[in-house]
Amino acid sequence: MSPLSPIPHFHIVLVEPEIPPNTGAIARFCAATDTVLHLVEPLGFKLDDRALKRAGMDYWQQVTWHTWPDWAALRAAHPQARFHFLTTKATRSYTEARFEPGDFLVFGRETRGLPESLLRENARACLTIPMSNPGVRSLNLATAAAIVLFEALRQSCGRR
């Protein structure tokens, strides 16, 4: 972990990610945007996985990242933070949200998304990425994270 700036713009949280190249790609755009990456265990891979490093290339040294043993530990460490939960099970579009620097953008596992209990407890903070084709179940995790992060960054331009 190597901090880039004392005040991060945004945080991306991956709850129990399973596919190393997705996490590596997300780490890469976190490095590019000074976004903090949080990985909530259990992870579906080892952090020294070759595919993870290959996807993140040599950017890991430029990413501020943390691992957490579980969701409760992350929440306890950031009690005042604003969290946005991304899911295909919400009806409110991410474009309707008003993001602020310091917000946490939370994404779930590639195969199952966020736990139902977490979605129920945070129903008012759930967002979705609308898709016009009902035959498509979901987007790739790295793609979804990039879409929402860059909307948050777009909204925050000029606020700093």
XYZ file of N, CA and C in Angstrom, residues 79-155:
231
model
N -17.156 5.137 10.291
C -18.539 5.278 10.761
C -19.300 6.470 10.171
N -18.603 7.500 9.758
C -19.274 8.692 9.232
C -19.354 8.730 7.706
N -18.823 7.705 7.060
C -18.741 7.712 5.595
C -20.100 7.503 4.937
N -20.204 8.011 3.702
C -21.387 7.776 2.870
C -21.071 6.602 1.951
N -21.963 5.620 1.938
C -21.781 4.431 1.121
C -22.882 4.359 0.066
N -22.503 3.985 -1.154
C -23.437 3.740 -2.252
C -23.247 2.286 -2.664
N -24.324 1.523 -2.718
C -24.273 0.093 -3.002
C -24.779 -0.156 -4.417
N -23.937 -0.729 -5.263
C -24.292 -0.962 -6.652
C -24.801 -2.383 -6.817
N -25.982 -2.491 -7.435
C -26.622 -3.787 -7.585
C -27.569 -3.788 -8.782
N -27.760 -4.933 -9.364
C -28.754 -5.065 -10.438
C -30.156 -5.117 -9.853
N -30.279 -5.223 -8.532
C -31.582 -5.381 -7.873
C -32.198 -4.053 -7.434
N -31.577 -2.947 -7.787
C -32.121 -1.630 -7.434
C -32.832 -1.042 -8.650
N -33.637 -0.021 -8.405
C -34.305 0.660 -9.520
C -33.756 2.072 -9.716
N -33.113 2.627 -8.716
C -32.573 3.986 -8.807
C -31.239 3.970 -9.561
N -31.153 4.748 -10.619
C -29.950 4.796 -11.443
C -28.809 5.525 -10.722
N -27.599 5.078 -10.985
C -26.424 5.753 -10.437
C -26.353 7.212 -10.889
N -26.970 7.547 -12.012
C -26.946 8.934 -12.497
C -27.846 9.850 -11.677
N -28.727 9.274 -10.871
C -29.587 10.072 -9.998
C -28.915 10.410 -8.669
N -27.830 9.721 -8.361
C -27.123 9.957 -7.096
C -26.285 11.215 -7.192
N -26.087 11.858 -6.053
C -25.193 13.008 -5.965
C -23.983 12.557 -5.172
N -22.900 12.296 -5.883
C -21.673 11.799 -5.259
C -20.853 12.958 -4.729
N -20.141 12.683 -3.629
C -19.268 13.674 -3.016
C -17.914 13.048 -2.763
N -16.839 13.835 -2.887
C -15.522 13.291 -2.576
C -15.530 12.640 -1.195
N -14.903 11.498 -1.108
C -14.884 10.736 0.135
C -15.912 9.626 0.172
N -16.871 9.624 -0.764
C -17.887 8.564 -0.811
C -17.262 7.206 -1.110
N -17.939 6.169 -0.624
C -17.547 4.785 -0.865
C -18.521 4.175 -1.867
N -17.991 3.614 -2.942
C -18.784 2.943 -3.973
C -18.583 1.456 -3.771
N -19.644 0.746 -3.415
C -19.539 -0.652 -2.976
C -20.074 -1.594 -4.050
N -19.250 -2.575 -4.412
C -19.591 -3.570 -5.426
C -19.432 -4.967 -4.841
N -20.243 -5.905 -5.321
C -20.212 -7.269 -4.806
C -19.461 -8.234 -5.699
N -19.588 -9.493 -5.350
C -18.933 -10.575 -6.094
C -19.408 -10.628 -7.535
N -18.529 -11.083 -8.388
C -18.858 -11.202 -9.804
C -20.018 -12.157 -10.048
N -20.107 -13.235 -9.292
C -21.128 -14.249 -9.559
C -22.441 -14.030 -8.822
N -22.427 -13.312 -7.713
C -23.650 -13.164 -6.914
C -23.969 -11.751 -6.483
N -23.093 -10.816 -6.719
C -23.340 -9.456 -6.274
C -23.175 -9.299 -4.774
N -23.800 -8.280 -4.243
C -23.732 -8.000 -2.801
C -24.691 -8.903 -2.044
N -24.354 -9.246 -0.806
C -25.259 -10.067 -0.002
C -26.617 -9.403 0.180
N -27.683 -10.205 0.124
C -29.053 -9.695 0.282
C -29.221 -8.908 1.578
N -28.610 -9.379 2.654
C -28.745 -8.688 3.939
C -28.168 -7.276 3.872
N -27.065 -7.115 3.192
C -26.445 -5.803 3.041
C -27.329 -4.880 2.207
N -27.940 -5.425 1.167
C -28.851 -4.629 0.338
C -30.091 -4.205 1.124
N -30.644 -5.123 1.917
C -31.821 -4.789 2.726
C -31.500 -3.693 3.741
N -30.369 -3.816 4.418
C -29.982 -2.851 5.447
C -29.689 -1.475 4.870
N -29.384 -1.411 3.576
C -28.971 -0.160 2.951
C -29.811 0.160 1.714
N -31.065 -0.216 1.749
C -31.944 -0.099 0.576
C -31.983 1.320 -0.002
N -31.954 2.329 0.848
C -32.048 3.711 0.358
C -30.769 4.166 -0.334
N -29.680 3.424 -0.166
C -28.391 3.790 -0.763
C -28.016 2.876 -1.923
N -28.982 2.088 -2.400
C -28.711 1.161 -3.505
C -28.920 1.850 -4.850
N -28.009 1.573 -5.761
C -28.044 2.152 -7.096
C -27.825 1.053 -8.131
N -28.252 1.330 -9.353
C -28.047 0.370 -10.434
C -27.532 1.091 -11.668
N -26.966 0.336 -12.566
C -26.591 0.843 -13.886
C -27.654 0.316 -14.836
N -28.507 1.185 -15.368
C -29.586 0.714 -16.240
C -29.042 0.049 -17.510
N -29.719 -1.005 -17.918
C -29.355 -1.702 -19.159
C -30.635 -1.886 -19.964
N -30.579 -1.594 -21.236
C -31.786 -1.646 -22.056
C -32.152 -3.063 -22.495
N -31.217 -3.995 -22.453
C -31.499 -5.369 -22.871
C -31.774 -6.232 -21.636
N -33.021 -6.640 -21.414
C -33.348 -7.436 -20.223
C -32.700 -8.827 -20.238
N -32.179 -9.242 -21.377
C -31.517 -10.539 -21.458
C -30.099 -10.531 -20.912
N -29.567 -9.345 -20.626
C -28.224 -9.233 -20.070
C -28.350 -9.104 -18.556
N -27.778 -10.053 -17.851
C -27.908 -10.121 -16.398
C -27.167 -8.993 -15.687
N -25.924 -8.735 -16.126
C -25.132 -7.708 -15.455
C -23.927 -7.353 -16.313
N -23.217 -6.320 -15.898
C -21.984 -5.917 -16.559
C -20.797 -6.530 -15.836
N -19.671 -6.562 -16.499
C -18.417 -6.979 -15.881
C -18.124 -6.060 -14.686
N -17.601 -6.610 -13.620
C -17.340 -5.846 -12.400
C -16.444 -4.634 -12.650
N -15.347 -4.830 -13.362
C -14.434 -3.715 -13.614
C -15.111 -2.636 -14.458
N -15.916 -3.043 -15.415
C -16.641 -2.081 -16.243
C -17.632 -1.288 -15.401
N -18.399 -1.978 -14.572
C -19.385 -1.313 -13.718
C -18.711 -0.338 -12.757
N -17.621 -0.760 -12.150
C -16.909 0.110 -11.213
C -16.386 1.361 -11.925
N -15.871 1.190 -13.131
C -15.360 2.335 -13.885
C -16.481 3.309 -14.245
N -17.611 2.777 -14.684
C -18.746 3.636 -15.055
C -19.149 4.521 -13.881
N -19.328 3.925 -12.718
C -19.820 4.678 -11.558
C -18.742 5.606 -11.011
N -17.506 5.135 -10.922
C -16.430 6.000 -10.428
C -16.269 7.233 -11.308
N -16.277 7.059 -12.611
C -16.060 8.207 -13.477
C -17.251 9.171 -13.478
N -18.452 8.673 -13.209
C -19.581 9.586 -13.001
C -19.366 10.382 -11.711
N -18.909 9.707 -10.658
C -18.637 10.401 -9.393
C -17.546 11.461 -9.592
N -16.508 11.110 -10.326
C -15.436 12.075 -10.597
C -15.952 13.242 -11.443
N -16.789 12.945 -12.435
C -17.358 13.997 -13.272
C -18.148 14.985 -12.421
N -18.960 14.437 -11.501
C -19.757 15.308 -10.643
C -18.897 16.152 -9.726
